Each structure stands twice: as structure tokens, then as C-alpha cells.
Tab-separated table of C-alpha atoms in Angstrom:
chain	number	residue	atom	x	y	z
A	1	UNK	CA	-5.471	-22.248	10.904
A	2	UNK	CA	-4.075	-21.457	14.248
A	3	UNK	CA	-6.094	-18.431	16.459
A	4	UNK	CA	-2.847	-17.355	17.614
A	5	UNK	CA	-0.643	-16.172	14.651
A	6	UNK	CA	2.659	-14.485	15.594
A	7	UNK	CA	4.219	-11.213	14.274
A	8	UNK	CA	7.765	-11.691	13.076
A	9	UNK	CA	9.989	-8.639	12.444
A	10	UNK	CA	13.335	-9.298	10.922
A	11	UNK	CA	16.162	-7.376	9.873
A	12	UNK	CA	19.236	-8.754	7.902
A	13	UNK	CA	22.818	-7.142	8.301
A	14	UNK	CA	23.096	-8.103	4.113
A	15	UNK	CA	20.505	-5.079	3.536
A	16	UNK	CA	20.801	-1.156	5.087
A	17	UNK	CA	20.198	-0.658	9.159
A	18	UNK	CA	19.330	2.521	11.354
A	19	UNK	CA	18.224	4.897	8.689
A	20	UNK	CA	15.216	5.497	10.825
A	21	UNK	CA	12.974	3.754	13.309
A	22	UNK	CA	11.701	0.991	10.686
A	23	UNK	CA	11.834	-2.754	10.304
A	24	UNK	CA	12.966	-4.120	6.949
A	25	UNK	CA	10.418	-6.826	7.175
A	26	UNK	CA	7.372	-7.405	9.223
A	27	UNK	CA	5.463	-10.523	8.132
A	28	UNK	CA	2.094	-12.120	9.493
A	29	UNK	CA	0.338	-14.619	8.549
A	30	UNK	CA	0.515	-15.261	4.718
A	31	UNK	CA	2.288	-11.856	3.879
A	32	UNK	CA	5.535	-10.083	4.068
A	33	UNK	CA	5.458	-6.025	4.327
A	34	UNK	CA	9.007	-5.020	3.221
A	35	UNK	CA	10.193	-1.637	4.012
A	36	UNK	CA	10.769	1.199	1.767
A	37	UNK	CA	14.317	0.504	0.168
A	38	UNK	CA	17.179	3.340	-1.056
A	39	UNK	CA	19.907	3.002	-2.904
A	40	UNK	CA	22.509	3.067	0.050
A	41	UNK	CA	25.093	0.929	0.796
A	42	UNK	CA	24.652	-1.633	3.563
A	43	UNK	CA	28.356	-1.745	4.821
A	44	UNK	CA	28.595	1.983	4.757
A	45	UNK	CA	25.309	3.170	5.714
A	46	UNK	CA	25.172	5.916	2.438
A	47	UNK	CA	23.804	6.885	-0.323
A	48	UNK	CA	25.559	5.006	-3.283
A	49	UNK	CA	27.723	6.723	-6.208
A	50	UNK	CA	26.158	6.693	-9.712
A	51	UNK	CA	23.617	7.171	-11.798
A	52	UNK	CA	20.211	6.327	-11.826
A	53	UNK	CA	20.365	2.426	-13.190
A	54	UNK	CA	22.866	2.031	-10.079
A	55	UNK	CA	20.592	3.428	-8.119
A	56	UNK	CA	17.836	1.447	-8.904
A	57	UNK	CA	20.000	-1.460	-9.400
A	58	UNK	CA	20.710	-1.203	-4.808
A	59	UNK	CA	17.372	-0.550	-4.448
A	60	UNK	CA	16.389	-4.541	-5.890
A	61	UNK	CA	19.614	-5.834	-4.525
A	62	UNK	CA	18.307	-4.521	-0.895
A	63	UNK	CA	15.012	-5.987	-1.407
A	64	UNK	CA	16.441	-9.013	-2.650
A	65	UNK	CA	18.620	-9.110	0.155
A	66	UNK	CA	15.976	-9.145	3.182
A	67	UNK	CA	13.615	-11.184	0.843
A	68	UNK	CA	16.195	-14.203	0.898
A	69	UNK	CA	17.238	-13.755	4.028
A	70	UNK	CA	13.612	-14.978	5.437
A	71	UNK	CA	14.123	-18.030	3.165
A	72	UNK	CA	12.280	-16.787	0.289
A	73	UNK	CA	12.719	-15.348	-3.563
A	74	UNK	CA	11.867	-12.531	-5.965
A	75	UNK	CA	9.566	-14.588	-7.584
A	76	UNK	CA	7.714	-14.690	-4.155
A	77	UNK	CA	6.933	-10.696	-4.834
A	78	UNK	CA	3.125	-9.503	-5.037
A	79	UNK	CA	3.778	-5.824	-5.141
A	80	UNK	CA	6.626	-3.421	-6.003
A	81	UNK	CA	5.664	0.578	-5.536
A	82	UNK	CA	8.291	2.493	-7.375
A	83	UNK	CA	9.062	6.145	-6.214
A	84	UNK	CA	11.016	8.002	-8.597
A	85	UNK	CA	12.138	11.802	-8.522
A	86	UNK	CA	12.037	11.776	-11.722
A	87	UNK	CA	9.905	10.314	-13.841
A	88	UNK	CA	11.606	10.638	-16.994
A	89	UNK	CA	14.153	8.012	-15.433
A	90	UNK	CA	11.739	5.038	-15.659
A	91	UNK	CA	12.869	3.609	-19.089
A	92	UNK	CA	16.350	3.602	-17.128
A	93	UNK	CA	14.836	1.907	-14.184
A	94	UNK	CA	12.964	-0.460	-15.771
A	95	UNK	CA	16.028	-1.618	-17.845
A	96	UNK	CA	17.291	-3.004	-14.323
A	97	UNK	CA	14.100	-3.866	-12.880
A	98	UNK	CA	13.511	-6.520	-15.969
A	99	UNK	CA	16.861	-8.253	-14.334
A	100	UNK	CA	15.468	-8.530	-11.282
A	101	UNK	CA	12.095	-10.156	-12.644
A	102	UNK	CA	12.735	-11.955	-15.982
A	103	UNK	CA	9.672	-13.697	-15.758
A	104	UNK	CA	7.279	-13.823	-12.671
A	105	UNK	CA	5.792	-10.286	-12.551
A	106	UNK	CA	4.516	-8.921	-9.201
A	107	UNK	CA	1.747	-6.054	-9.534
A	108	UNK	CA	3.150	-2.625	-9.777
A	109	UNK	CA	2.925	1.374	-9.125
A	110	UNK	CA	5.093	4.136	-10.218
A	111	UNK	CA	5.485	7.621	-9.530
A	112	UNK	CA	7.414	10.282	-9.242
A	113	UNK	CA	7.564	12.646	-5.872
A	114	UNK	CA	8.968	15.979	-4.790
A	115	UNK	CA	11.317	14.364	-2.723
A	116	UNK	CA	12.758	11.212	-1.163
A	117	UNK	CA	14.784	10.416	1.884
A	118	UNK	CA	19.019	11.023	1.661
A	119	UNK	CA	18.496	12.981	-1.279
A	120	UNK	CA	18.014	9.741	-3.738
A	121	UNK	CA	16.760	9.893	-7.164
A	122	UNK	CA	14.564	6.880	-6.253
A	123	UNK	CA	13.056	4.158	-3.566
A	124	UNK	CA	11.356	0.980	-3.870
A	125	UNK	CA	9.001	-1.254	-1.149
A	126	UNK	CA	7.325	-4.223	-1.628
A	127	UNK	CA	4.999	-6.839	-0.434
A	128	UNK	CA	6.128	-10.466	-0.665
A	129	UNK	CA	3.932	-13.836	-0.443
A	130	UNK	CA	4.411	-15.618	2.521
A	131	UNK	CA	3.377	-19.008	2.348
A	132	UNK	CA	4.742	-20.692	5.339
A	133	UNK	CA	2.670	-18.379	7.370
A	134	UNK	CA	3.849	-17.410	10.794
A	135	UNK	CA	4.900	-19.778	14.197
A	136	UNK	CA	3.153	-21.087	15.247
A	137	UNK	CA	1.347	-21.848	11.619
A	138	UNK	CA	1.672	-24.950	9.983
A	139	UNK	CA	3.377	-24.149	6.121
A	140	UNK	CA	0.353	-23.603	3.897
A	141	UNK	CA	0.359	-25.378	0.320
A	142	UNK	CA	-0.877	-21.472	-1.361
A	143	UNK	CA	-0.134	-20.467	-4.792
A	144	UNK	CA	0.582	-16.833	-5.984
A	145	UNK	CA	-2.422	-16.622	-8.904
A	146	UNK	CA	-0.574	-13.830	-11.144
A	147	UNK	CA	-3.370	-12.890	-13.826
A	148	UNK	CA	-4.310	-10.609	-16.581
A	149	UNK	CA	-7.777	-9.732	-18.378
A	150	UNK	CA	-7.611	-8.733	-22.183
A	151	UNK	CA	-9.856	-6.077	-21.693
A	152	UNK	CA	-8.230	-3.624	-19.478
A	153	UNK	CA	-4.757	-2.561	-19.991
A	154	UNK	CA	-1.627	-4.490	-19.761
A	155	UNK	CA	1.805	-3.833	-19.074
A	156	UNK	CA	4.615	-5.925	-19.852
A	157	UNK	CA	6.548	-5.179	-16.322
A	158	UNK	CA	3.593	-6.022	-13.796
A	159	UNK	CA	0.606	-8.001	-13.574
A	160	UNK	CA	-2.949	-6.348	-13.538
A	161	UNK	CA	-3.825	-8.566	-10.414
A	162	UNK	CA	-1.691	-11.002	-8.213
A	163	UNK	CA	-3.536	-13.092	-5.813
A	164	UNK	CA	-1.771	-14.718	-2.670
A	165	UNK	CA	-4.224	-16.157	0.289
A	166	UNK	CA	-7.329	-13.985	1.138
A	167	UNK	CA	-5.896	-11.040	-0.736
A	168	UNK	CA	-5.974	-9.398	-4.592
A	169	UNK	CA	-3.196	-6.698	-5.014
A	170	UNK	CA	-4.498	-4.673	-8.106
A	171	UNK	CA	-1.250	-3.050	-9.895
A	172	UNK	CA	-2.060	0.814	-10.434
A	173	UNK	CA	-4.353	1.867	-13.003
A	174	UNK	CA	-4.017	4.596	-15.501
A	175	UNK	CA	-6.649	6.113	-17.515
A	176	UNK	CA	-5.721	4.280	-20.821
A	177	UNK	CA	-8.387	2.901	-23.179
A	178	UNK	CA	-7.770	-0.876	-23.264
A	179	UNK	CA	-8.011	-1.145	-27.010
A	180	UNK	CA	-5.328	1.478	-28.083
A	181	UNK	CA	-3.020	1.620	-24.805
A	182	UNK	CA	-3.173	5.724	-25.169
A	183	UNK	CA	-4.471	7.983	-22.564
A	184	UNK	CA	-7.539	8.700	-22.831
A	185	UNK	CA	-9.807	11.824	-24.357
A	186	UNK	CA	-10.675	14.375	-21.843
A	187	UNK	CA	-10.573	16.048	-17.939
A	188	UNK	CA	-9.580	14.695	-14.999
A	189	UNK	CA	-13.419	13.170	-14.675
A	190	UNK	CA	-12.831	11.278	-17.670
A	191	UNK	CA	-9.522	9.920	-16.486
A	192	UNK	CA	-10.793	9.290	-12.943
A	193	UNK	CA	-13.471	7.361	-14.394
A	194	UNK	CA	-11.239	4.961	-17.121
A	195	UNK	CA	-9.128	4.248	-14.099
A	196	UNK	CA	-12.067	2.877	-12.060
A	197	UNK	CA	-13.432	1.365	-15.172
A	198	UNK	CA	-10.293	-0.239	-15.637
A	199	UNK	CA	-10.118	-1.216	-12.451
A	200	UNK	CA	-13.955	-3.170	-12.383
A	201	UNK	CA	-12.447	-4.763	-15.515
A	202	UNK	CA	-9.346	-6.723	-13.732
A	203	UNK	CA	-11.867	-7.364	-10.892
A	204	UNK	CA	-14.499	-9.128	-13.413
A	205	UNK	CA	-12.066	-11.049	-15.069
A	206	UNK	CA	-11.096	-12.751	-11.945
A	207	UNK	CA	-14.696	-12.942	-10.930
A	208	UNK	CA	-14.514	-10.600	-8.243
A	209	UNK	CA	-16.687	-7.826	-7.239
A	210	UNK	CA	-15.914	-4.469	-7.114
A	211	UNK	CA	-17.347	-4.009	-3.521
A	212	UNK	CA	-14.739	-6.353	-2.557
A	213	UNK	CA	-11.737	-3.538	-2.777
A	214	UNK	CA	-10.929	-2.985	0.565
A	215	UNK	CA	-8.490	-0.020	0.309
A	216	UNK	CA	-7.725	2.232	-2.901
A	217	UNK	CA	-4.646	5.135	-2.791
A	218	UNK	CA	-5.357	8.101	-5.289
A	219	UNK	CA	-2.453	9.635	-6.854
A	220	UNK	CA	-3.175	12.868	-8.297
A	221	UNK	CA	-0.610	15.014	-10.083
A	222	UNK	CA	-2.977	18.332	-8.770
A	223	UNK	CA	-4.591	18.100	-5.914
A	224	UNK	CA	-7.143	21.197	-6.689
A	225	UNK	CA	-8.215	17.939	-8.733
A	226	UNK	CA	-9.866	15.955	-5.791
A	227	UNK	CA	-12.766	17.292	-6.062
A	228	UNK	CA	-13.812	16.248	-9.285
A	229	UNK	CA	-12.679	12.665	-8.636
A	230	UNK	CA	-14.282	12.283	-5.522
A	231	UNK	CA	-17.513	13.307	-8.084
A	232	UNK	CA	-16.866	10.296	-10.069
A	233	UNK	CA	-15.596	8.231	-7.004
A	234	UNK	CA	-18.977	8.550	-5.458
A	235	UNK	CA	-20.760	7.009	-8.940
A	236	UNK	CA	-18.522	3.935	-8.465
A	237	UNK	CA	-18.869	3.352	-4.660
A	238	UNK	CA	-20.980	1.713	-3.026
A	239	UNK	CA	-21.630	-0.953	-6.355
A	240	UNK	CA	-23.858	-3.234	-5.253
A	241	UNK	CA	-27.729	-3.171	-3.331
A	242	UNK	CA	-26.016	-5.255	-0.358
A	243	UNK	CA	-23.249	-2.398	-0.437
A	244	UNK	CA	-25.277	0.650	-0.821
A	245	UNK	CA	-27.700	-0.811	2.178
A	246	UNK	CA	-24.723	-1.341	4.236
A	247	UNK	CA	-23.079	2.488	3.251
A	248	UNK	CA	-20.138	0.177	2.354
A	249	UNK	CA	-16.921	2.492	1.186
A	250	UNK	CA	-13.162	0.869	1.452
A	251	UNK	CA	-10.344	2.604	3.250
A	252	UNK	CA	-8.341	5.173	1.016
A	253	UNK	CA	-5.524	7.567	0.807
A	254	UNK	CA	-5.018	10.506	-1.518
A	255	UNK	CA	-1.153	11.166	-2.573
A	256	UNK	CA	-0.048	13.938	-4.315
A	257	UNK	CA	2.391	12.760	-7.328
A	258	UNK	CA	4.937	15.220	-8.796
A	259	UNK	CA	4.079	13.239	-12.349
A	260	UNK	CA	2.554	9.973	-13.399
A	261	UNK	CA	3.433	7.907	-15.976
A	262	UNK	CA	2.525	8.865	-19.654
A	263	UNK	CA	1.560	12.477	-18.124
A	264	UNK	CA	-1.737	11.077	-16.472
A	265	UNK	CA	-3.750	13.260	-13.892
A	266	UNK	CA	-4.441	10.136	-12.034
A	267	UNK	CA	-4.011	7.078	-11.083
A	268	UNK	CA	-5.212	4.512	-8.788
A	269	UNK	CA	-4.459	1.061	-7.169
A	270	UNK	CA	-6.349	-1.074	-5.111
A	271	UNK	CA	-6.592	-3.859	-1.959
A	272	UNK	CA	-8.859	-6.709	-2.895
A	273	UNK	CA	-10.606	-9.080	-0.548
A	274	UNK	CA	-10.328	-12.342	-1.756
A	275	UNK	CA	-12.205	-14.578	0.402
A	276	UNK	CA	-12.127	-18.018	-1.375
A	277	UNK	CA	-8.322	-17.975	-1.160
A	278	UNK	CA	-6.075	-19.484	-3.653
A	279	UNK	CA	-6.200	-22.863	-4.590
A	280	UNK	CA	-5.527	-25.550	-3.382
A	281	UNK	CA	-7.663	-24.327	-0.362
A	282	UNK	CA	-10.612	-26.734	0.353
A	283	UNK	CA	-13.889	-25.511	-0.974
A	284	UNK	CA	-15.303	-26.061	2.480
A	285	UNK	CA	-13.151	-23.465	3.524
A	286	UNK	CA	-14.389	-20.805	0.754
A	287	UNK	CA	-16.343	-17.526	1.453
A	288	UNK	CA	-16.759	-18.038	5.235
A	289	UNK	CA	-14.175	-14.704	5.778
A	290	UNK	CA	-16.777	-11.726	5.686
A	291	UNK	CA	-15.406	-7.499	5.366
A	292	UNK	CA	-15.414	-5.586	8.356
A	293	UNK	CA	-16.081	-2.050	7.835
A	294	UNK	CA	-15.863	0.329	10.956
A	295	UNK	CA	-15.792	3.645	12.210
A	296	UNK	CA	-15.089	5.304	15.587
A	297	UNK	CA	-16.611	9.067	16.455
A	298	UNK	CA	-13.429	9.647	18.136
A	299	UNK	CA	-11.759	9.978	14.870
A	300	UNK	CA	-12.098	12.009	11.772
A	301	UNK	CA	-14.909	10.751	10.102
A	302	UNK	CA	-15.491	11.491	6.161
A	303	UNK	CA	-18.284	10.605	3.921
A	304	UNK	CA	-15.687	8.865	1.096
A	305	UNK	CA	-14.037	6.476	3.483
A	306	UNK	CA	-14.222	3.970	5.944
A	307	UNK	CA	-11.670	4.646	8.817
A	308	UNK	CA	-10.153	1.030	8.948
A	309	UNK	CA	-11.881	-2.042	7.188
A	310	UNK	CA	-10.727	-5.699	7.768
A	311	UNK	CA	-10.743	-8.687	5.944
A	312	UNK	CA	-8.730	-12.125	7.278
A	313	UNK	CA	-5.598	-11.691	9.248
A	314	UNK	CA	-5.122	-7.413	8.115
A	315	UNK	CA	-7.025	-4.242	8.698
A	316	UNK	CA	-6.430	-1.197	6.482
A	317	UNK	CA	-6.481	1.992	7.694
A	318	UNK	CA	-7.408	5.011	5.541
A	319	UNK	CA	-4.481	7.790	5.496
A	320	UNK	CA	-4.823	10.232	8.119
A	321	UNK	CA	-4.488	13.887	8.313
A	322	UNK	CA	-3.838	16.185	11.574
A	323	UNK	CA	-7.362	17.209	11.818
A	324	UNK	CA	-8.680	19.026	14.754
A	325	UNK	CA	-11.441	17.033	16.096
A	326	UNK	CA	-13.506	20.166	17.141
A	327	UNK	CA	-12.791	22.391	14.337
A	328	UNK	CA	-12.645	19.225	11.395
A	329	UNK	CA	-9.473	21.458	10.123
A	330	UNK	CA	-6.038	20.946	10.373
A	331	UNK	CA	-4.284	21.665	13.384
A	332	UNK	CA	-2.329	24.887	14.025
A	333	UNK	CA	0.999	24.061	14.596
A	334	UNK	CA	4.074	22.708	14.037
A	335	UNK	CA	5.140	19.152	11.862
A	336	UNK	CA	5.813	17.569	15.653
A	337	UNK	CA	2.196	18.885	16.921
A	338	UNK	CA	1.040	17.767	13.393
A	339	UNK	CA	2.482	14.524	13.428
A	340	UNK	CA	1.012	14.018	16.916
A	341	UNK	CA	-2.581	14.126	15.470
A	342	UNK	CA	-2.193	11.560	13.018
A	343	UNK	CA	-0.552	8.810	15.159
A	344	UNK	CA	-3.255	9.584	17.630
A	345	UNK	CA	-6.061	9.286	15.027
A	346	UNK	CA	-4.550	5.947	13.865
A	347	UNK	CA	-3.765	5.301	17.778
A	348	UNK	CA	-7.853	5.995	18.416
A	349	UNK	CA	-8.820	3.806	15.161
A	350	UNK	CA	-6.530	0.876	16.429
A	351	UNK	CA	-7.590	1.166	20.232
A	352	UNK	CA	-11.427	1.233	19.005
A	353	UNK	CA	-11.678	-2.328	17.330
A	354	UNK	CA	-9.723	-3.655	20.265
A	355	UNK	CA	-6.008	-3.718	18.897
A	356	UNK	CA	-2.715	-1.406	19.908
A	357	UNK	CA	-0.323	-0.043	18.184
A	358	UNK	CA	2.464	-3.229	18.326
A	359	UNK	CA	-0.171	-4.668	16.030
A	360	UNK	CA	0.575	-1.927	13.162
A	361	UNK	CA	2.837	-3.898	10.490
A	362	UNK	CA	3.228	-1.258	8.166
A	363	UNK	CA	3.328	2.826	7.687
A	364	UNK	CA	3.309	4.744	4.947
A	365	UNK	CA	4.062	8.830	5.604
A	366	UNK	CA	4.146	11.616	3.381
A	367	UNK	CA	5.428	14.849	4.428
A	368	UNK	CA	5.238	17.917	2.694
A	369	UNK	CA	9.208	19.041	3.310
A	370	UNK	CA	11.335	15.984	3.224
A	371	UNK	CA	14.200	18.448	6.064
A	372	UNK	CA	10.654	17.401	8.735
A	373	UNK	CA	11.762	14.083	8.903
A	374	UNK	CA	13.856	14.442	12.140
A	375	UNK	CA	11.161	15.973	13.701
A	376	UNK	CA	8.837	13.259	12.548
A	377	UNK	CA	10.808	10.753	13.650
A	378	UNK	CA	11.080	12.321	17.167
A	379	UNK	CA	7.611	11.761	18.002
A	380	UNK	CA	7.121	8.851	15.972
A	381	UNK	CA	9.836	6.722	18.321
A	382	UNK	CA	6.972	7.921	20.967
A	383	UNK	CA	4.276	5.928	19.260
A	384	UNK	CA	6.571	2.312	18.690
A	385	UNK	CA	9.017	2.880	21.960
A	386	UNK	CA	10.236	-0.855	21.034
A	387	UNK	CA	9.107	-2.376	17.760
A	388	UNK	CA	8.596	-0.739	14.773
A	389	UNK	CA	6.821	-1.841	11.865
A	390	UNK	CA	8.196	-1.254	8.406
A	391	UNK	CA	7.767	2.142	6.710
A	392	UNK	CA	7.919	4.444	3.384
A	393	UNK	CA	8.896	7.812	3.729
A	394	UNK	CA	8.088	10.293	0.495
A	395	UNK	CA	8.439	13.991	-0.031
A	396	UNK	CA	4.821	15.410	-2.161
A	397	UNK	CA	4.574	19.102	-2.986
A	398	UNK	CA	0.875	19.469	-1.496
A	399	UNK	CA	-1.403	17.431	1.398
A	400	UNK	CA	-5.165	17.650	1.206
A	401	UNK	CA	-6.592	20.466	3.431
A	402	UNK	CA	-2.473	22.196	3.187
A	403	UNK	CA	-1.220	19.656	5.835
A	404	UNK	CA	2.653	19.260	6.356
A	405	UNK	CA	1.940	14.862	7.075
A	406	UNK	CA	0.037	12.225	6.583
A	407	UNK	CA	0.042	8.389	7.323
A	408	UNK	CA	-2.223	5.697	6.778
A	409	UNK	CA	-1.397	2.141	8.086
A	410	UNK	CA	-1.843	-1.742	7.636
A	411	UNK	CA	-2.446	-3.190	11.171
A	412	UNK	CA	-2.519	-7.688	11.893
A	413	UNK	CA	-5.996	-8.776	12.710
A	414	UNK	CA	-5.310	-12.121	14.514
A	415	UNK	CA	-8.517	-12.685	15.335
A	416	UNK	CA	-9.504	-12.370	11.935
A	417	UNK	CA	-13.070	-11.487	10.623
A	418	UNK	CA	-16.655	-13.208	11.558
A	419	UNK	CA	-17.798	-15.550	11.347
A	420	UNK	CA	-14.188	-16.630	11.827
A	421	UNK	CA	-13.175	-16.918	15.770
């Protein structure tokens, strides 16, 4: 594998342009990050006409669009994140979604948010296998391992756990009992448990451990919730001896869902190191990638997270909030002054393990009134003057700590992780 791996943003004139400073697709080395995708027109630049099945229905033919415009196919998908403003639309969606997969399922979360950009009753991103890596890589024989385990619970429109390279993309988990497929008994600690539970279960059925995860996002339907989980979060991380002597705790973001599916509290999905690859990678070539986890002072700190942690050719950087780095509040002020503080936190975090911000492939930002997204914008253009990496843009009805943003990011590590050089 080369040392020098290239970044290669693309955008295709068969999918829509200039609805904000975002790429459609940012790949590096094995992976593709596709942008968040609405249901407007490419030739006209707007929101479509129609119902909700139409809707959806642009949404996959944009994707599909900038996925075969790089010379690849649906069936190349490892992850679809669904937004829907309403989630009493899904049986509707999925009814189109099943033509656009009719038989190799990528992983998969769903939920419904306050709002989403342009007004639209629902968005879709992805992230798409990339098996040619990027120039100046030589193509790379990898398969896409697309698995389930019998024991946790299964869904017939996305896999539990789909494997591409040095990465496991666990498909969100709800807090159903594996046997009956129901929600389970109980409180939001019950259901914040099953979902981890569930969770450990995919990862042991593919022989993983669960200190492995190197990122989980939260959705929570109430944020007055988080405490709670974060009781039962704790019980879960660190796993293992090595990882409790280490302090080892993945990157994470908490998002505040307007409704999950099958009216659960919570759900959660995860990032997976997955160090031995996929085959046919030579054995020899197994388990030398190692996690790095690291934090910078400079940055807000917190006791359930690790600001960025990389594994192979990514780093994952936990969502950020405009904290006040003297007070450990949020800052008084405006969205713009607001949205400031997070790009500089992630701007501190990439600048303290030796990257910049060009290196960012992907942003995800939640804002707590949808109308801020000028303003955003505005400063945002200040942080990627030139490139920009792709993005997803939701409305929530709540922020941890009463925020009006957040952002976490997924940044290229070309260098990779020791003992690789």
C-alpha cells in the first residue's frame, strides 16, 4: 500500500450542484463518503413535486447518480442513513428503497428530525466501498463481507454489519429482544442497554471485540434522557482489562431524533475497526493496524469520549459543541459565534495530531433552527475557502447543553496508524 494516498473529490452534473458548500463525493483510500442527498431536481436546482415515494425515489436516483459516475454501483453501498420528517412515511420509503437494493443490502439508520434542508419530507447519505482505492493506489482485490448473527435482531432492508477493508459499519440498533423482534420491557436504561447488548452480539458473531468500535452516534428521542444512558454507557465501555488500563472510550455523537422507529427512546450505531481486513488480504498483513485514541487540552475534553480516534487511513472525530473553553458551557452568542467554536474545536483536534482541515472528508451538522443555515454556511466557507468535503445538514428540536449546532467529522489519516509508517 502506497504512503501517499490521494483525496479525490468529485461532483457529477447527472446529480444536484450548489445547494451549499459540499462535495457530492469525497473518497480516500478504500471508501467513498457521499453527501447528504434531497429530493431536488438536478437540471432545475429544486425541490421536486410529489409525494413522499417521489421523494424518496430522487433521493436514490441522486445517490445512484454520483455513485456511477465514479465507475461504481449500488451494490457497492456499505451504509445508507435515512432522515425522514416523518417517520410514519417509512413503509412508503422503504417500498422504493427495496428497488433500489433488490438484493445486496448495505447497513442502515433511520430517523426522523425536526427539520431538513429546502423544506423536504426526507434526505438520504451514504458511504460506498471503494475498492480501487485512490491514485496513486494500485486496485485492491477487497470484498464487501455483508453479514448477519441469529442472535441479535435482523431486518430485512439492511445488514447488521457490512465489512469493506479495515472497517465494520454496524447498521443502527434498536432495543428489540432478538427472539420476539418487539421492543423491549422497560425505561430508557433498559433500552439503552438491549441496544448495546445488541450491538456486542453483531460484534461476536463476526469475532470482533467490542473495544474495537471506534465511533458510536446516540439518537435519543428526549434528550433529558442522556443521562441515564450515559449510566449504562459507562457499564459497557471500556470492555476489556487492555481497554480499561488504557481509559480506552471511542469517539461519539449524541443526536436528538424527533421519533425512532417502532417508538424507541434510543438507538445506536457504530464504527468498527477491523484490522485483519477482508479477505483475500494476506494473513501476513493481518492485525499489524493498531487504534489510536487521542486527546488535546486545547479542546473540550469529556469523560465519555475520546476527541478523535484513528484506525487505518480515517480518524473520527466525536461531535462537537460551542463550548467555552474557560467556562466548559456553551458560548453566549449568536449561531455564527456558535458555529465558530465548533469548527475551531474540530480545527484544534485536527491541527493537534498533525493534520489540517483539507484533510476533513466528511461533516455532519445539526442545527437547532433549520432558517440558521445561511448563517452557518457563512462562516463555514471560512473554514474550507477551496475544497469542501461532503456534508449532512439536519434540523433536531434540542442540542445537549441547549446549543443552536453541532458537528462532528471524519478526517483521512494518510499516514495511517503504528506500527504502520
Amino acid at each position: 500500500m502506497s504512503g501517499t494516498i490521494i483525496k479525490s473529490a468529485r461532483n457529477t452534473l447527472n446529480a444536484p450542484q450548489d445547494l451549499g458548500p459540499y462535495t457530492q463525493s469525497v473518497a480516500f483510500s478504500h471508501y467513498n463518503n457521499i453527501a447528504a442527498q434531497l429530493p431536488v431536481d438536478p437540471r432545475t436546482g429544486k425541490l421536486i413535486e410529489g409525494d413522499i415515494q417521489a421523494q424518496a425515489r430522487q433521493c436514490l436516483t441522486n445517490i445512484q447518480a454520483i455513485v456511477q459516475s465514479i465507475g461504481h454501483g449500488m451494490e457497492d453501498m456499505v451504509k445508507v442513513t435515512l432522515f425522514l420528517k416523518d417517520m410514519g412515511d417509512l413503509e412508503a420509503v422503504d417500498t422504493v428503497y427495496r428497488e433500489f437494493f433488490p438484493h445486496s443490502l448495505p447497513t442502515r439508520t433511520v430517523l426522523a428530525v425536526a427539520a431538513l434542508p429546502l423544506g423536504a419530507a426526507v434526505q438520504m447519505d451514504a458511504l460506498l466501498s471503494n475498492g480501487e482505492g485512490t491514485f496513486p493506489q494500485a486496485p485492491c482485490p477487497l470484498i464487501k463481507l455483508a453479514r448477519n448473527s441469529d442472535r441479535a435482531p435482523q431486518d430485512p432492508l439492511s445488514c447488521q454489519s457490512v465489512a469493506f477493508s479495515h472497517y465494520n459499519n454496524i447498521g443502527a440498533q434498536l432495543p428489540l429482544d432478538p427472539a420476539s423482534g418487539a421492543l423491549i420491557d422497560g425505561g430508557i436504561r433498559e433500552q439503552a442497554a438491549q441496544c448495546l447488548r445488541n450491538i456486542k452480539t453483531v460484534l461476536e458473531g463476526i469475532d470482533v471485540p467490542f473495544d474495537d468500535i471506534v465511533k458510536v452516534t446516540v439518537y435519543l428521542t428526549n434528550l433529558a434522557d442522556l443521562e441515564a444512558v450515559n449510566e449504562v454507557y459507562t457499564t459497557f465501555f471500556p470492555d476489556s482489562a487492555i481497554a480499561r488500563a488504557a481509559a480506552y472510550l471511542p469517539a461519539r455523537s449524541v443526536i436528538s431524533a424527533a421519533a425512532l422507529p417502532l417508538g424507541a427512546r434510543v438507538q445506536m450505531d457504530a464504527v468498527i475497526s477491523h484490522g485483519d481486513g477482508t479477505p483475500p488480504q494476506q494473513v501476513e498483513d493481518r492485525h499489524n493496524l493498531v487504534i489510536r485514541a487521542r486527546n488535546t487540552d486545547k479542546a473540550p475534553r469529556s469523560p465519555l469520549h475520546t476527541q478523535t480516534v484513528a484506525f487505518s487511513h480515517y480518524n473520527h472525530i466525536a461531535g462537537q459543541l460551542p463550548l467555552d473553553m474557560a467556562t466548559g458551557k456553551v458560548l453566549t452568542g449568536c449561531v455564527r459565534e456558535q458555529t465558530a467554536q465548533c469548527l475551531g474545536h474540530i480545527k484544534t483536534i485536527v491541527e493537534s495530531i498533525g493534520h489540517v482541515m483539507d484533510d476533513i472528508v466528511k461533516v455532519n451538522i445539526q442545527l437547532k433552527d433549520i432558517e440558521d443555515l445561511e448563517a452557518v454556511n457563512a462562516i463555514y466557507t471560512q473554514y474550507f475557502p477551496g475544497y469542501h468535503p461532503a456534508r449532512t445538514v439536519i434540523g433536531v428540536s434540542e442540542l445537549p447543553a441547549g446549543a443552536l449546532v453541532q458537528m462532528d467529522a471524519v478526517m483521512s489519516n494518510a499516514e495511517s496508524t503504528p506500527p504502520r509508517v
